[in-house]
Amino acid sequence: QVQLVESGGGLVQAGDSLRLSCAASGRTFGSYDMAWFRQAPGKEREFVAAIRWYGSTYYTDSVKGRFTISRDNAKNTGYLQMNSLKPEDTAVYYCAASSRGHYSDYDGDYNYWGQGTQVTVSS
């Protein structure tokens, strides 16, 4: 079992930055792939970024060049650095972990989820 807790969300203005954290407890976080998803009001949950246990990263097109996913396995923590935020980035952001052993942008492939953290970007 892996327990995930997100933090770092908040209310910011367009163009600002935020860094989300995902603290993991339980089994060794370093052996899991990790991802961030988000869900805006009235919309389905969507993939944002993923990082394999060994460090390869993937991003949805809308955040490439603005967001950076990373992890510190020694601290059992994952991060999402979000720069140049836009109002359309407003959503609840969830971190997720997968033991399936392959990259995926499908939320059904992730075994463990945090409770989410709200990010609101005003124009």
XYZ file of C-alpha atoms in Angstrom:
123
model
C 0.000 0.000 0.000
C 1.050 3.552 -0.735
C -0.566 6.588 0.826
C -0.253 9.869 -1.043
C -0.811 13.373 0.284
C -0.686 16.426 -1.977
C 0.115 19.941 -0.860
C 1.047 23.279 -2.359
C -2.125 24.321 -4.098
C -3.585 27.787 -3.794
C -4.944 30.883 -5.481
C -2.542 32.668 -7.819
C -2.683 35.114 -10.691
C -2.052 34.278 -14.309
C 1.673 34.095 -14.989
C 2.548 33.054 -11.444
C 4.147 29.798 -10.340
C 3.273 27.065 -7.874
C 5.003 23.888 -6.789
C 2.862 20.959 -5.796
C 4.245 18.212 -3.598
C 3.126 14.633 -3.208
C 4.353 12.950 -0.040
C 4.235 9.172 -0.089
C 4.213 6.750 2.798
C 4.009 3.022 2.943
C 6.001 0.814 0.622
C 9.050 2.106 -1.195
C 7.917 5.002 -3.311
C 10.963 4.737 -5.525
C 9.708 1.574 -7.189
C 6.462 3.192 -8.380
C 5.759 5.307 -11.396
C 4.096 8.576 -10.484
C 1.789 10.971 -12.255
C -0.236 14.107 -11.822
C -3.802 14.395 -13.067
C -6.237 17.273 -12.766
C -9.976 17.760 -12.838
C -11.639 21.056 -13.601
C -15.266 21.728 -12.641
C -17.627 19.968 -14.991
C -14.831 18.177 -16.807
C -13.333 14.724 -16.713
C -10.071 14.056 -14.952
C -7.163 14.503 -17.343
C -3.530 13.494 -17.439
C -0.967 16.229 -16.785
C 2.453 14.599 -16.401
C 4.134 11.354 -15.424
C 7.558 10.272 -14.248
C 8.832 6.716 -14.340
C 10.529 5.265 -11.301
C 13.912 5.766 -13.042
C 13.184 9.336 -14.115
C 11.775 9.455 -17.662
C 9.114 12.128 -17.928
C 5.999 12.685 -20.037
C 3.669 15.663 -20.390
C 0.373 16.492 -21.950
C 0.804 19.036 -24.745
C -0.936 21.895 -22.953
C 1.665 22.005 -20.154
C 4.870 21.251 -22.070
C 7.437 23.956 -21.464
C 5.553 25.287 -18.431
C 5.299 22.360 -16.001
C 8.076 20.113 -14.708
C 7.514 16.835 -12.926
C 10.226 15.476 -10.667
C 10.748 13.181 -7.742
C 13.083 12.699 -4.808
C 12.964 9.021 -3.974
C 15.116 9.530 -0.893
C 12.401 11.795 0.489
C 9.515 9.704 -0.874
C 8.180 12.842 -2.505
C 7.082 13.846 -5.968
C 6.741 17.361 -7.303
C 5.011 19.331 -10.008
C 6.558 22.719 -10.692
C 4.021 24.860 -12.531
C 5.191 28.071 -14.188
C 3.386 30.613 -16.362
C 0.070 29.474 -14.978
C -3.070 30.185 -16.977
C -6.713 30.381 -15.886
C -7.357 27.162 -17.806
C -4.965 25.384 -15.416
C -7.536 25.850 -12.653
C -8.449 22.415 -11.306
C -8.057 19.984 -8.455
C -4.672 18.332 -8.927
C -4.166 14.713 -7.917
C -0.993 12.721 -7.632
C -1.134 9.033 -8.389
C 1.209 6.066 -8.203
C 1.339 2.940 -10.294
C 2.981 -0.420 -9.775
C 2.095 -1.679 -13.244
C 5.588 -1.110 -14.599
C 4.852 0.929 -17.716
C 4.138 4.491 -18.686
C 0.483 5.415 -18.862
C -1.629 8.545 -19.220
C -4.764 6.591 -18.322
C -6.003 7.121 -14.793
C -7.272 3.543 -14.584
C -3.686 2.300 -14.628
C -2.839 4.024 -11.359
C -3.355 2.059 -8.161
C -3.006 4.784 -5.572
C -4.343 8.330 -5.364
C -4.056 11.338 -3.137
C -6.994 13.425 -1.987
C -6.223 16.317 -4.338
C -5.180 19.921 -3.930
C -6.990 22.906 -5.428
C -5.178 25.194 -7.843
C -7.001 28.359 -8.875
C -5.531 30.771 -11.398
C -7.195 34.144 -11.733
C -6.951 36.250 -14.875
